[in-house]
Amino acid sequence: MHSRIFQITTSKVDKENYLNEDTLEQGCSSFYDYCSEITEEERRDNIDYLVNHVLPQSMFEPVDDNTFRYIGGAEEWKREFVDCIHKKVDEITSESALEWIGPVYQLEKTLKNPLNTSYHFYMDEDGFQSYAEESYEFMQFVCKLEPGTLLHIGGVIDYHF
Protein backbone atom coordinates (compact mmCIF):
# COMPACT_ATOMS: atom_id res chain seq x y z
CA MET A 1 0.00 0.00 0.00
CA HIS A 2 1.07 3.58 -0.61
CA SER A 3 0.60 6.75 1.37
CA ARG A 4 2.39 10.03 2.05
CA ILE A 5 4.77 11.49 4.61
CA PHE A 6 4.55 15.22 5.29
CA GLN A 7 7.34 17.33 6.72
CA ILE A 8 5.59 19.88 8.92
CA THR A 9 7.41 22.40 11.10
CA THR A 10 6.88 25.77 12.78
CA SER A 11 9.57 27.42 10.68
CA LYS A 12 10.00 27.44 6.92
CA VAL A 13 12.14 24.58 5.72
CA ASP A 14 14.99 25.35 3.34
CA LYS A 15 14.70 23.32 0.11
CA GLU A 16 18.02 21.58 0.84
CA ASN A 17 16.51 20.30 4.12
CA TYR A 18 13.27 19.00 2.58
CA LEU A 19 12.34 15.46 3.46
CA ASN A 20 13.19 13.34 0.42
CA GLU A 21 13.18 9.72 -0.68
CA ASP A 22 16.58 9.12 0.96
CA THR A 23 15.89 10.71 4.36
CA LEU A 24 14.14 7.83 6.12
CA GLU A 25 15.30 4.33 6.96
CA GLN A 26 13.79 1.92 4.45
CA GLY A 27 13.75 -1.79 3.71
CA CYS A 28 14.65 -4.55 6.16
CA SER A 29 13.58 -3.83 9.76
CA SER A 30 11.77 -0.64 8.71
CA PHE A 31 8.08 0.17 8.46
CA TYR A 32 8.74 1.53 4.96
CA ASP A 33 9.47 -0.87 2.12
CA TYR A 34 10.59 2.13 0.10
CA CYS A 35 10.04 5.87 -0.30
CA SER A 36 9.88 7.86 -3.51
CA GLU A 37 9.47 11.41 -4.78
CA ILE A 38 6.10 12.63 -6.05
CA THR A 39 5.26 15.22 -8.68
CA GLU A 40 4.59 18.84 -7.76
CA GLU A 41 0.93 18.38 -8.73
CA GLU A 42 0.62 15.31 -6.48
CA ARG A 43 2.30 17.30 -3.70
CA ARG A 44 -0.25 20.14 -3.98
CA ASP A 45 -3.19 17.70 -4.12
CA ASN A 46 -1.97 15.79 -1.07
CA ILE A 47 -1.35 18.96 0.96
CA ASP A 48 -4.85 20.15 0.09
CA TYR A 49 -6.33 16.81 1.15
CA LEU A 50 -4.33 16.80 4.39
CA VAL A 51 -5.40 20.30 5.44
CA ASN A 52 -9.01 20.10 4.25
CA HIS A 53 -9.94 16.47 5.02
CA VAL A 54 -7.49 14.68 7.35
CA LEU A 55 -6.67 17.25 10.01
CA PRO A 56 -9.45 18.30 12.41
CA GLN A 57 -11.23 21.05 10.47
CA SER A 58 -12.03 23.24 13.42
CA MET A 59 -8.34 23.43 14.37
CA PHE A 60 -6.62 24.53 11.14
CA GLU A 61 -7.02 26.87 8.20
CA PRO A 62 -5.00 27.02 4.99
CA VAL A 63 -2.85 30.11 4.45
CA ASP A 64 -1.16 29.24 1.14
CA ASP A 65 0.01 26.15 -0.77
CA ASN A 66 2.74 25.38 1.79
CA THR A 67 1.41 26.90 5.00
CA PHE A 68 -1.55 26.44 7.31
CA ARG A 69 -2.47 28.04 10.61
CA TYR A 70 -3.33 26.38 13.90
CA ILE A 71 -6.37 28.32 15.09
CA GLY A 72 -6.92 26.51 18.38
CA GLY A 73 -9.18 23.79 19.66
CA ALA A 74 -6.63 21.47 21.29
CA GLU A 75 -8.55 21.19 24.55
CA GLU A 76 -11.74 20.09 22.79
CA TRP A 77 -9.80 17.69 20.57
CA LYS A 78 -8.12 16.15 23.65
CA ARG A 79 -11.51 15.70 25.35
CA GLU A 80 -12.89 13.97 22.25
CA PHE A 81 -9.77 11.78 22.01
CA VAL A 82 -10.07 10.72 25.66
CA ASP A 83 -13.80 10.01 25.22
CA CYS A 84 -12.97 7.83 22.24
CA ILE A 85 -10.35 5.95 24.27
CA HIS A 86 -12.86 5.34 27.07
CA LYS A 87 -15.42 3.97 24.61
CA LYS A 88 -12.83 1.61 23.13
CA VAL A 89 -11.75 0.43 26.58
CA ASP A 90 -15.38 -0.24 27.49
CA GLU A 91 -15.59 -2.62 24.52
CA ILE A 92 -12.85 -4.85 25.96
CA THR A 93 -14.12 -7.84 27.89
CA SER A 94 -12.43 -11.00 29.07
CA GLU A 95 -14.08 -12.77 26.12
CA SER A 96 -13.01 -10.21 23.51
CA ALA A 97 -9.56 -9.31 24.85
CA LEU A 98 -7.66 -11.76 22.67
CA GLU A 99 -9.78 -11.60 19.50
CA TRP A 100 -7.91 -11.17 16.26
CA ILE A 101 -8.44 -7.53 15.19
CA GLY A 102 -10.70 -7.18 18.22
CA PRO A 103 -11.22 -4.29 20.63
CA VAL A 104 -7.65 -4.36 22.03
CA TYR A 105 -6.27 -3.98 18.53
CA GLN A 106 -8.78 -1.20 17.80
CA LEU A 107 -7.72 0.61 20.98
CA GLU A 108 -4.07 0.29 20.03
CA LYS A 109 -4.77 1.73 16.57
CA THR A 110 -6.63 4.68 18.09
CA LEU A 111 -3.83 5.41 20.56
CA LYS A 112 -1.17 5.44 17.83
CA ASN A 113 -3.23 7.05 15.12
CA PRO A 114 -6.11 9.17 16.46
CA LEU A 115 -6.60 10.84 13.07
CA ASN A 116 -7.15 7.40 11.52
CA THR A 117 -4.95 8.13 8.52
CA SER A 118 -2.17 6.35 6.69
CA TYR A 119 -0.37 9.69 6.40
CA HIS A 120 2.77 10.02 8.50
CA PHE A 121 4.39 13.17 9.86
CA TYR A 122 8.01 14.27 9.88
CA MET A 123 8.59 17.24 12.14
CA ASP A 124 12.35 17.79 11.74
CA GLU A 125 13.14 21.03 9.91
CA ASP A 126 16.82 20.11 9.45
CA GLY A 127 16.17 16.76 7.73
CA PHE A 128 18.35 14.68 10.09
CA GLN A 129 15.68 12.51 11.72
CA SER A 130 15.53 9.02 10.19
CA TYR A 131 11.87 8.25 10.93
CA ALA A 132 8.39 9.73 10.61
CA GLU A 133 5.54 9.56 13.12
CA GLU A 134 1.94 8.44 13.12
CA SER A 135 -0.73 10.99 13.93
CA TYR A 136 -0.54 10.70 17.75
CA GLU A 137 2.89 12.33 17.83
CA PHE A 138 1.76 15.00 15.39
CA MET A 139 -1.30 15.85 17.48
CA GLN A 140 0.83 15.86 20.62
CA PHE A 141 3.02 18.47 18.86
CA VAL A 142 -0.05 20.48 17.78
CA CYS A 143 -1.54 20.52 21.28
CA LYS A 144 1.52 22.43 22.51
CA LEU A 145 1.11 25.21 19.93
CA GLU A 146 -0.31 28.66 20.55
CA PRO A 147 -3.34 29.63 18.45
CA GLY A 148 -2.18 31.54 15.39
CA THR A 149 0.99 29.46 14.95
CA LEU A 150 1.87 28.92 11.31
CA LEU A 151 2.82 25.43 10.22
CA HIS A 152 5.00 25.05 7.14
CA ILE A 153 5.12 22.06 4.85
CA GLY A 154 8.52 21.05 3.54
CA GLY A 155 9.00 17.79 1.71
CA VAL A 156 6.14 15.45 0.87
CA ILE A 157 7.03 11.95 -0.26
CA ASP A 158 5.32 8.69 -1.12
CA TYR A 159 5.94 5.61 0.96
CA HIS A 160 5.10 1.95 0.44
CA PHE A 161 4.40 -0.38 3.35
CSV table of C-alpha atoms in Angstrom, one decimal:
chain,number,residue,atom,x,y,z
A,1,MET,CA,0.0,0.0,0.0
A,2,HIS,CA,1.1,3.6,-0.6
A,3,SER,CA,0.6,6.8,1.4
A,4,ARG,CA,2.4,10.0,2.1
A,5,ILE,CA,4.8,11.5,4.6
A,6,PHE,CA,4.5,15.2,5.3
A,7,GLN,CA,7.3,17.3,6.7
A,8,ILE,CA,5.6,19.9,8.9
A,9,THR,CA,7.4,22.4,11.1
A,10,THR,CA,6.9,25.8,12.8
A,11,SER,CA,9.6,27.4,10.7
A,12,LYS,CA,10.0,27.4,6.9
A,13,VAL,CA,12.1,24.6,5.7
A,14,ASP,CA,15.0,25.4,3.3
A,15,LYS,CA,14.7,23.3,0.1
A,16,GLU,CA,18.0,21.6,0.8
A,17,ASN,CA,16.5,20.3,4.1
A,18,TYR,CA,13.3,19.0,2.6
A,19,LEU,CA,12.3,15.5,3.5
A,20,ASN,CA,13.2,13.3,0.4
A,21,GLU,CA,13.2,9.7,-0.7
A,22,ASP,CA,16.6,9.1,1.0
A,23,THR,CA,15.9,10.7,4.4
A,24,LEU,CA,14.1,7.8,6.1
A,25,GLU,CA,15.3,4.3,7.0
A,26,GLN,CA,13.8,1.9,4.5
A,27,GLY,CA,13.7,-1.8,3.7
A,28,CYS,CA,14.6,-4.5,6.2
A,29,SER,CA,13.6,-3.8,9.8
A,30,SER,CA,11.8,-0.6,8.7
A,31,PHE,CA,8.1,0.2,8.5
A,32,TYR,CA,8.7,1.5,5.0
A,33,ASP,CA,9.5,-0.9,2.1
A,34,TYR,CA,10.6,2.1,0.1
A,35,CYS,CA,10.0,5.9,-0.3
A,36,SER,CA,9.9,7.9,-3.5
A,37,GLU,CA,9.5,11.4,-4.8
A,38,ILE,CA,6.1,12.6,-6.1
A,39,THR,CA,5.3,15.2,-8.7
A,40,GLU,CA,4.6,18.8,-7.8
A,41,GLU,CA,0.9,18.4,-8.7
A,42,GLU,CA,0.6,15.3,-6.5
A,43,ARG,CA,2.3,17.3,-3.7
A,44,ARG,CA,-0.3,20.1,-4.0
A,45,ASP,CA,-3.2,17.7,-4.1
A,46,ASN,CA,-2.0,15.8,-1.1
A,47,ILE,CA,-1.3,19.0,1.0
A,48,ASP,CA,-4.8,20.2,0.1
A,49,TYR,CA,-6.3,16.8,1.1
A,50,LEU,CA,-4.3,16.8,4.4
A,51,VAL,CA,-5.4,20.3,5.4
A,52,ASN,CA,-9.0,20.1,4.2
A,53,HIS,CA,-9.9,16.5,5.0
A,54,VAL,CA,-7.5,14.7,7.3
A,55,LEU,CA,-6.7,17.2,10.0
A,56,PRO,CA,-9.5,18.3,12.4
A,57,GLN,CA,-11.2,21.1,10.5
A,58,SER,CA,-12.0,23.2,13.4
A,59,MET,CA,-8.3,23.4,14.4
A,60,PHE,CA,-6.6,24.5,11.1
A,61,GLU,CA,-7.0,26.9,8.2
A,62,PRO,CA,-5.0,27.0,5.0
A,63,VAL,CA,-2.9,30.1,4.4
A,64,ASP,CA,-1.2,29.2,1.1
A,65,ASP,CA,0.0,26.2,-0.8
A,66,ASN,CA,2.7,25.4,1.8
A,67,THR,CA,1.4,26.9,5.0
A,68,PHE,CA,-1.5,26.4,7.3
A,69,ARG,CA,-2.5,28.0,10.6
A,70,TYR,CA,-3.3,26.4,13.9
A,71,ILE,CA,-6.4,28.3,15.1
A,72,GLY,CA,-6.9,26.5,18.4
A,73,GLY,CA,-9.2,23.8,19.7
A,74,ALA,CA,-6.6,21.5,21.3
A,75,GLU,CA,-8.6,21.2,24.5
A,76,GLU,CA,-11.7,20.1,22.8
A,77,TRP,CA,-9.8,17.7,20.6
A,78,LYS,CA,-8.1,16.2,23.7
A,79,ARG,CA,-11.5,15.7,25.3
A,80,GLU,CA,-12.9,14.0,22.2
A,81,PHE,CA,-9.8,11.8,22.0
A,82,VAL,CA,-10.1,10.7,25.7
A,83,ASP,CA,-13.8,10.0,25.2
A,84,CYS,CA,-13.0,7.8,22.2
A,85,ILE,CA,-10.3,5.9,24.3
A,86,HIS,CA,-12.9,5.3,27.1
A,87,LYS,CA,-15.4,4.0,24.6
A,88,LYS,CA,-12.8,1.6,23.1
A,89,VAL,CA,-11.7,0.4,26.6
A,90,ASP,CA,-15.4,-0.2,27.5
A,91,GLU,CA,-15.6,-2.6,24.5
A,92,ILE,CA,-12.9,-4.8,26.0
A,93,THR,CA,-14.1,-7.8,27.9
A,94,SER,CA,-12.4,-11.0,29.1
A,95,GLU,CA,-14.1,-12.8,26.1
A,96,SER,CA,-13.0,-10.2,23.5
A,97,ALA,CA,-9.6,-9.3,24.9
A,98,LEU,CA,-7.7,-11.8,22.7
A,99,GLU,CA,-9.8,-11.6,19.5
A,100,TRP,CA,-7.9,-11.2,16.3
A,101,ILE,CA,-8.4,-7.5,15.2
A,102,GLY,CA,-10.7,-7.2,18.2
A,103,PRO,CA,-11.2,-4.3,20.6
A,104,VAL,CA,-7.7,-4.4,22.0
A,105,TYR,CA,-6.3,-4.0,18.5
A,106,GLN,CA,-8.8,-1.2,17.8
A,107,LEU,CA,-7.7,0.6,21.0
A,108,GLU,CA,-4.1,0.3,20.0
A,109,LYS,CA,-4.8,1.7,16.6
A,110,THR,CA,-6.6,4.7,18.1
A,111,LEU,CA,-3.8,5.4,20.6
A,112,LYS,CA,-1.2,5.4,17.8
A,113,ASN,CA,-3.2,7.1,15.1
A,114,PRO,CA,-6.1,9.2,16.5
A,115,LEU,CA,-6.6,10.8,13.1
A,116,ASN,CA,-7.1,7.4,11.5
A,117,THR,CA,-5.0,8.1,8.5
A,118,SER,CA,-2.2,6.3,6.7
A,119,TYR,CA,-0.4,9.7,6.4
A,120,HIS,CA,2.8,10.0,8.5
A,121,PHE,CA,4.4,13.2,9.9
A,122,TYR,CA,8.0,14.3,9.9
A,123,MET,CA,8.6,17.2,12.1
A,124,ASP,CA,12.3,17.8,11.7
A,125,GLU,CA,13.1,21.0,9.9
A,126,ASP,CA,16.8,20.1,9.5
A,127,GLY,CA,16.2,16.8,7.7
A,128,PHE,CA,18.4,14.7,10.1
A,129,GLN,CA,15.7,12.5,11.7
A,130,SER,CA,15.5,9.0,10.2
A,131,TYR,CA,11.9,8.3,10.9
A,132,ALA,CA,8.4,9.7,10.6
A,133,GLU,CA,5.5,9.6,13.1
A,134,GLU,CA,1.9,8.4,13.1
A,135,SER,CA,-0.7,11.0,13.9
A,136,TYR,CA,-0.5,10.7,17.7
A,137,GLU,CA,2.9,12.3,17.8
A,138,PHE,CA,1.8,15.0,15.4
A,139,MET,CA,-1.3,15.9,17.5
A,140,GLN,CA,0.8,15.9,20.6
A,141,PHE,CA,3.0,18.5,18.9
A,142,VAL,CA,-0.1,20.5,17.8
A,143,CYS,CA,-1.5,20.5,21.3
A,144,LYS,CA,1.5,22.4,22.5
A,145,LEU,CA,1.1,25.2,19.9
A,146,GLU,CA,-0.3,28.7,20.6
A,147,PRO,CA,-3.3,29.6,18.5
A,148,GLY,CA,-2.2,31.5,15.4
A,149,THR,CA,1.0,29.5,14.9
A,150,LEU,CA,1.9,28.9,11.3
A,151,LEU,CA,2.8,25.4,10.2
A,152,HIS,CA,5.0,25.1,7.1
A,153,ILE,CA,5.1,22.1,4.9
A,154,GLY,CA,8.5,21.0,3.5
A,155,GLY,CA,9.0,17.8,1.7
A,156,VAL,CA,6.1,15.4,0.9
A,157,ILE,CA,7.0,12.0,-0.3
A,158,ASP,CA,5.3,8.7,-1.1
A,159,TYR,CA,5.9,5.6,1.0
A,160,HIS,CA,5.1,2.0,0.4
A,161,PHE,CA,4.4,-0.4,3.3
